[in-house]
Amino acid sequence: MSQSSHILSLPQDVITEIYFLLPMQGIAALRQCCLQLQQSISNDKQLWIRIMDRDIAERRISLLPYRRTIISANALAVESWIRNAITLEKAYESNLHLNLDHTIVPDRLSATWAKLIRGRWCLVATSNVYQSWLSLWDGGSTGRPLRMRYSLAGPVMDGLVEDTEDGILLALSIGTRSSHIQVLRLTQWQDRVHIDKLATIDGASHPKVLRGSILGFAVRYGDDSFPRVIDWTSGSEYVLGLAPQAVPRATNTSATVHRICWAMVLWGDYIVAVFDSTVNIYRRETAPAAKLLEVIPLGNSDTEVHVREAHCVIYPGSSAGETGSCGPNYSPSPLAIVCRNHIGATFAMTIHDLGISCQPRFLATKRVWWDSNPEEPDFTSTMRVFIGLTKSKFIFYTKGAEGSYPRDPPRLFFTDIRLKRCPDAETSHASNNELPFECSFGTSQQLPPSDLPLLHFYPCVDFDDARGVLLIATSRGEFWTARVQAEEILTPDSLDEALPSVRPKSHNFGRTLSRLGFWLAPFLRKEIFAHYNLWPNSQILHQIVSNPINFFPHCDMLSQPVPMDLPIYYKYRRDVESNHIPDELRAEAIRTWYTPGCDNLNLPGWSNDWDAFPDFSRWVIPPLRWGYGEDGFQDYHLHSIIALIRHEFCILGDPVPLLYNTKNMSVIFHVGQRIYMIGEGEEKWYNASQMLLTLDEFSSDPSRLYLSREHCIAPSYRDWNVDELQNIILGYDVSVEHAALSDIGFDLDPDPAKWTGEQWVNIVKEYTIWEESCKDRI
């Protein structure tokens, strides 16, 4: 009788204990001894569950959140979760090789937002001034079929996704004439994909947190003074105010210095909001204004921080701060704050809840910067940060190594952030005898440029770090999925990757295709094809119009196109570019500038006679709806004061002019209750300052403006790495346009992916010449 049979004659629980004494390598070796041992180990579900807890949880390697439940999964499925996590972790730390799948959106609309759902479904928002769509592609099926298209009245500016058993919840900021947030639910019922509209939050934009019925956002009716939290099922809403001690105040005024909300998270019993230079912690409650508990500065006495992007990560499973509990929502898990500042430097810090007996007490560790290894990229080169599904891995979108976009294109880097005990950490809210967890950046790995699509065209990136799948969509109407591992290690029955099965609100699943030709018609015009660099002929589009069902054979839902509800400026865009303001546009702009209570402002030397306003054309262009990928964006900083104010002075709200100076072209404007003054200097150089005076105070006595000028505050620093991103987008996007129009002085392949480095440099040089000649004509 073989030795293995003696072992197998023991009780199963004893066998499991014996196996569990071995490391993973020992278990793998033992399984190779004989078929009996192989079957015994492979089928021991309890063993693999314990190994998962020991080797995965303790090493803080992320498991797939959408795996099947332990009860429904078999031993092979549990083992595949472990193998996938370990293999993927090794891949991240070695030389990566990505496997790409490429998809072209049928109408080649610009992608403005994209999300990867359960590592399989590609949700991509695309639009132009004629139409806007939210499309779902099944990346797990052969040929990646289009399964759903949902029409929207404006472009998706940004959004959040929450994966729940009751459906995939979406909170999308829609750039209509009056921006709003739509709450949608994506489900699958009887093998058909469906989307339900659950709620609309009028006037809201820039969603920051979504958990069930709770939605936090940064802007309400054009006012970004204070972020808000709303229960979208009941409409209950409350405001997150700023800390009195953190906000300088002018004498005899209630005005506060503006601070932008860059991120928000629900952390146990608290709401945490990241502002320009502080982290504010509030008590979760339903009063009109949430109770502010503490303000934690991100900088120190020597270094001031100007945040321009932030992400919040709650780390489960640690023992930090396990000193008490204040209710069912209490969370002792540490909270990591990852920020990018105005010069592109990225850092992280950790906040701990040390509350005892329901008394809030917080501890913040020192900042840790992303500059650990000399061979890694310059830590001040980050233009954007993308966070993984499990929030254990990050992707940094950085400038080229040479800092010059014609020579070296943008790059993507993987990195991770983990916690480590740091007994000698410098803390700002506790004595040094505390033992906090501190953030630590892991080794960074550059994604091979040869494995990636061109990253010049304002990429929208999402990342499933637990499955090793990357989604990249660009402003050129294309998207890619890239896989870190060539083979799928997970067993087919180990995942719950289908969309949640929920009965939809409506049973009308019919394809509404009768008006398909209507929304495709604009793309049949030759100039649109040339301008958006579409196919050289309209054969494919004609096939869609003539026989749409054959073109979208797998599409479960294609909603009826809704009319675009954009600012009226887009109707007369070409007129404005020709320095002509049509009467309808002028009347609409003056109507939107009307501010109640400011009809009869009387300030010597100032006027609100907008019909005589000489700078009307530069104030009539609305804020960007398509971000830096918007057609004609290169003209915004030359012509649009609104875009300049938002970018230069970091304002998310809507600037509304109140008065203009008839001599020096200065303009007084407000954003919500805040008052600003902007003036034009030499060579179109602008300077602006915030007056510590509220709108109500100014409207009741405009002369107070002169008193408040003693307390005027210059707005925060601009995001300098966004300038670099603009250069990349403008240089390449406009270059592609001119190449498609064949108006350059040398031969060039229509496909920019085939251009050599020398050709890139040459065409961008020509683009620069075109830009300079355009400026001379202005």
Coordinates of N, CA, C and O in Angstrom, one line a residue, residues 531-612:
H531 N -13.2 66.4 -40.7 CA -12.9 67.1 -39.4 C -12.6 66.1 -38.3 O -11.7 66.3 -37.5
Y532 N -13.4 65.0 -38.3 CA -13.2 64.1 -37.2 C -12.4 62.9 -37.6 O -12.3 61.9 -36.9
N533 N -11.7 63.0 -38.8 CA -10.8 61.9 -39.2 C -11.5 60.6 -39.2 O -11.0 59.6 -38.7
L534 N -12.6 60.5 -39.9 CA -13.4 59.3 -40.0 C -12.8 58.5 -41.2 O -11.8 58.7 -41.8
W535 N -13.6 57.4 -41.6 CA -13.2 56.6 -42.7 C -13.1 57.4 -44.0 O -13.8 58.4 -44.2
P536 N -12.3 57.0 -45.0 CA -12.2 57.8 -46.2 C -13.5 57.8 -47.1 O -13.6 58.6 -48.0
N537 N -14.4 56.9 -46.8 CA -15.7 56.9 -47.5 C -16.8 56.5 -46.5 O -16.5 56.1 -45.4
S538 N -18.0 56.7 -47.0 CA -19.1 56.5 -46.1 C -19.8 55.2 -46.3 O -21.0 55.0 -45.9
Q539 N -19.1 54.2 -46.8 CA -19.7 52.9 -47.1 C -20.3 52.2 -45.8 O -21.4 51.7 -45.8
I540 N -19.5 52.2 -44.8 CA -20.0 51.6 -43.5 C -21.2 52.3 -43.0 O -22.2 51.7 -42.6
L541 N -21.2 53.6 -43.0 CA -22.3 54.4 -42.5 C -23.6 54.1 -43.3 O -24.7 54.1 -42.8
H542 N -23.4 54.0 -44.6 CA -24.6 53.7 -45.4 C -25.1 52.4 -45.1 O -26.4 52.2 -45.2
Q543 N -24.3 51.4 -44.8 CA -24.8 50.1 -44.4 C -25.6 50.2 -43.1 O -26.6 49.5 -43.0
I544 N -25.1 51.0 -42.2 CA -25.9 51.2 -40.9 C -27.2 51.7 -41.2 O -28.3 51.3 -40.7
V545 N -27.3 52.8 -42.0 CA -28.6 53.5 -42.3 C -29.5 52.5 -43.0 O -30.7 52.5 -42.7
S546 N -29.0 51.8 -44.0 CA -29.9 51.0 -44.8 C -30.3 49.7 -44.1 O -31.4 49.2 -44.3
N547 N -29.5 49.1 -43.3 CA -29.9 47.9 -42.6 C -29.3 47.8 -41.2 O -28.3 47.1 -41.0
P548 N -29.8 48.6 -40.3 CA -29.2 48.7 -39.0 C -29.2 47.4 -38.2 O -28.3 47.2 -37.4
I549 N -30.2 46.6 -38.3 CA -30.3 45.4 -37.5 C -29.2 44.4 -37.9 O -28.7 43.8 -37.0
N550 N -28.9 44.4 -39.2 CA -27.8 43.5 -39.6 C -26.4 44.0 -39.0 O -25.5 43.3 -38.8
F551 N -26.3 45.4 -38.9 CA -25.1 45.9 -38.4 C -24.9 45.7 -36.9 O -23.8 45.6 -36.4
F552 N -26.0 45.8 -36.2 CA -25.9 45.6 -34.7 C -26.7 44.3 -34.4 O -27.8 44.3 -33.7
P553 N -26.3 43.1 -34.8 CA -27.1 41.9 -34.6 C -27.2 41.5 -33.2 O -28.2 40.8 -32.9
H554 N -26.3 41.9 -32.3 CA -26.4 41.4 -30.9 C -26.9 42.5 -30.0 O -26.9 42.3 -28.8
C555 N -27.2 43.6 -30.5 CA -27.6 44.7 -29.6 C -29.0 44.5 -29.0 O -30.0 44.4 -29.7
D556 N -29.1 44.4 -27.7 CA -30.3 44.1 -27.0 C -31.2 45.4 -26.8 O -32.4 45.3 -26.8
M557 N -30.5 46.5 -26.7 CA -31.3 47.8 -26.5 C -30.6 48.9 -27.2 O -29.4 49.2 -27.0
L558 N -31.3 49.5 -28.1 CA -30.9 50.7 -28.8 C -32.0 51.8 -28.7 O -33.0 51.7 -29.4
S559 N -31.8 52.7 -27.8 CA -32.9 53.6 -27.4 C -33.1 54.6 -28.5 O -32.2 54.9 -29.3
Q560 N -34.2 55.2 -28.5 CA -34.5 56.3 -29.5 C -33.7 57.5 -29.2 O -33.6 57.9 -28.1
P561 N -33.1 58.1 -30.2 CA -32.2 59.3 -30.0 C -33.0 60.4 -29.4 O -34.1 60.7 -29.9
V562 N -32.5 61.0 -28.4 CA -33.1 62.2 -27.8 C -32.4 63.4 -28.4 O -31.2 63.4 -28.7
P563 N -33.1 64.5 -28.5 CA -32.4 65.8 -29.1 C -31.3 66.2 -28.1 O -31.5 66.2 -26.9
M564 N -30.2 66.7 -28.7 CA -29.2 67.3 -27.9 C -29.6 68.6 -27.3 O -30.2 69.4 -28.0
D565 N -29.4 68.8 -26.0 CA -29.8 70.0 -25.3 C -28.5 70.8 -24.8 O -28.2 70.8 -23.7
L566 N -27.8 71.3 -25.8 CA -26.6 72.0 -25.6 C -26.8 73.5 -25.4 O -27.8 74.0 -25.9
P567 N -25.8 74.3 -24.8 CA -25.9 75.7 -24.9 C -26.1 76.2 -26.3 O -25.5 75.7 -27.2
I568 N -26.9 77.3 -26.4 CA -27.2 77.8 -27.8 C -25.9 78.2 -28.5 O -25.9 78.4 -29.7
Y569 N -24.8 78.4 -27.8 CA -23.6 78.8 -28.4 C -23.2 77.8 -29.6 O -22.7 78.2 -30.6
Y570 N -23.5 76.5 -29.3 CA -23.0 75.5 -30.3 C -23.8 75.6 -31.6 O -23.4 75.2 -32.7
K571 N -25.0 76.3 -31.6 CA -25.8 76.5 -32.8 C -25.1 77.6 -33.6 O -25.2 77.6 -34.9
Y572 N -24.5 78.5 -33.0 CA -23.9 79.7 -33.7 C -22.4 79.7 -33.5 O -21.8 80.8 -33.6
R573 N -21.8 78.6 -33.3 CA -20.3 78.5 -33.1 C -19.5 79.2 -34.2 O -18.6 79.9 -33.9
R574 N -19.8 78.8 -35.4 CA -19.0 79.4 -36.5 C -19.2 80.9 -36.6 O -18.3 81.6 -37.0
D575 N -20.4 81.4 -36.3 CA -20.6 82.8 -36.3 C -19.7 83.5 -35.3 O -19.1 84.5 -35.5
V576 N -19.6 82.9 -34.1 CA -18.8 83.5 -33.0 C -17.3 83.5 -33.4 O -16.6 84.5 -33.2
E577 N -16.9 82.4 -34.0 CA -15.5 82.3 -34.5 C -15.2 83.4 -35.6 O -14.0 83.7 -35.8
S578 N -16.3 83.8 -36.2 CA -16.1 84.9 -37.3 C -16.4 86.3 -36.7 O -16.6 87.2 -37.4
N579 N -16.4 86.4 -35.3 CA -16.6 87.6 -34.6 C -18.0 88.2 -34.9 O -18.1 89.4 -35.0
H580 N -19.0 87.4 -35.1 CA -20.4 87.8 -35.2 C -21.2 87.2 -34.2 O -21.2 85.9 -34.0
I581 N -22.0 88.0 -33.4 CA -22.9 87.5 -32.4 C -24.3 87.6 -32.9 O -24.9 88.7 -32.9
P582 N -25.0 86.5 -33.2 CA -26.4 86.6 -33.7 C -27.3 87.1 -32.5 O -26.9 86.9 -31.3
D583 N -28.3 87.7 -32.9 CA -29.2 88.3 -31.9 C -29.8 87.3 -30.9 O -29.9 87.6 -29.7
E584 N -30.1 86.1 -31.4 CA -30.7 85.1 -30.5 C -29.6 84.7 -29.5 O -29.9 84.5 -28.3
L585 N -28.4 84.5 -29.9 CA -27.3 84.1 -29.0 C -27.1 85.2 -27.9 O -26.9 85.0 -26.7
R586 N -27.1 86.5 -28.4 CA -26.9 87.6 -27.5 C -28.0 87.6 -26.4 O -27.7 87.8 -25.2
A587 N -29.2 87.5 -26.8 CA -30.3 87.6 -25.9 C -30.3 86.4 -24.9 O -30.5 86.6 -23.7
E588 N -29.9 85.2 -25.4 CA -29.8 84.0 -24.5 C -28.7 84.2 -23.5 O -28.9 83.9 -22.3
A589 N -27.6 84.8 -23.9 CA -26.5 85.0 -23.0 C -26.8 86.0 -21.9 O -26.5 85.8 -20.7
I590 N -27.4 87.1 -22.3 CA -27.8 88.1 -21.3 C -28.8 87.6 -20.4 O -28.8 87.9 -19.2
R591 N -29.7 86.7 -20.8 CA -30.7 86.1 -19.9 C -30.0 85.2 -18.9 O -30.4 85.2 -17.7
T592 N -29.0 84.4 -19.3 CA -28.4 83.5 -18.3 C -27.5 84.3 -17.4 O -27.2 83.8 -16.3
W593 N -27.1 85.5 -17.8 CA -26.2 86.3 -16.9 C -27.1 87.1 -15.9 O -26.5 87.7 -14.9
Y594 N -28.4 87.1 -16.0 CA -29.2 87.8 -15.1 C -29.1 87.2 -13.7 O -29.2 86.0 -13.5
T595 N -28.8 88.0 -12.7 CA -28.7 87.6 -11.3 C -29.7 88.3 -10.4 O -29.7 89.6 -10.4
P596 N -30.6 87.6 -9.8 CA -31.6 88.3 -9.0 C -31.0 89.2 -7.9 O -30.0 88.8 -7.3
G597 N -31.6 90.3 -7.8 CA -31.1 91.3 -6.8 C -30.0 92.2 -7.3 O -29.5 93.0 -6.5
C598 N -29.5 92.0 -8.5 CA -28.4 92.8 -9.1 C -28.9 93.5 -10.3 O -28.1 93.8 -11.2
D599 N -30.2 93.9 -10.4 CA -30.7 94.6 -11.5 C -30.1 96.0 -11.6 O -29.8 96.5 -12.7
N600 N -30.0 96.7 -10.5 CA -29.7 98.1 -10.5 C -28.4 98.4 -9.7 O -28.4 99.3 -8.9
L601 N -27.4 97.6 -10.0 CA -26.1 97.9 -9.4 C -25.6 99.2 -9.9 O -25.5 99.5 -11.1
N602 N -25.1 100.0 -9.0 CA -24.6 101.4 -9.3 C -23.2 101.5 -8.7 O -23.1 101.7 -7.5
L603 N -22.2 101.5 -9.6 CA -20.8 101.6 -9.2 C -20.2 102.5 -10.2 O -20.1 102.2 -11.4
P604 N -19.7 103.7 -9.9 CA -19.1 104.7 -10.8 C -18.0 104.0 -11.7 O -17.1 103.3 -11.1
G605 N -18.1 104.2 -13.0 CA -17.2 103.7 -13.9 C -17.5 102.3 -14.4 O -16.7 101.7 -15.2
W606 N -18.6 101.7 -13.9 CA -18.9 100.3 -14.2 C -20.3 100.3 -14.8 O -21.1 101.1 -14.6
S607 N -20.5 99.3 -15.7 CA -21.8 99.2 -16.4 C -22.3 97.7 -16.5 O -21.4 96.8 -16.5
N608 N -23.6 97.5 -16.6 CA -24.1 96.2 -17.0 C -25.0 96.3 -18.2 O -25.9 95.5 -18.4
D609 N -24.7 97.2 -19.1 CA -25.3 97.3 -20.4 C -24.7 96.3 -21.3 O -23.7 96.7 -22.1
W610 N -25.1 95.1 -21.3 CA -24.4 94.0 -22.0 C -24.6 94.2 -23.5 O -23.7 93.6 -24.3
D611 N -25.6 94.9 -24.0 CA -25.7 95.1 -25.4 C -24.5 95.9 -26.0 O -24.1 95.8 -27.1
A612 N -23.9 96.7 -25.1 CA -22.8 97.6 -25.5 C -21.4 97.0 -25.0 O -20.4 97.6 -25.1

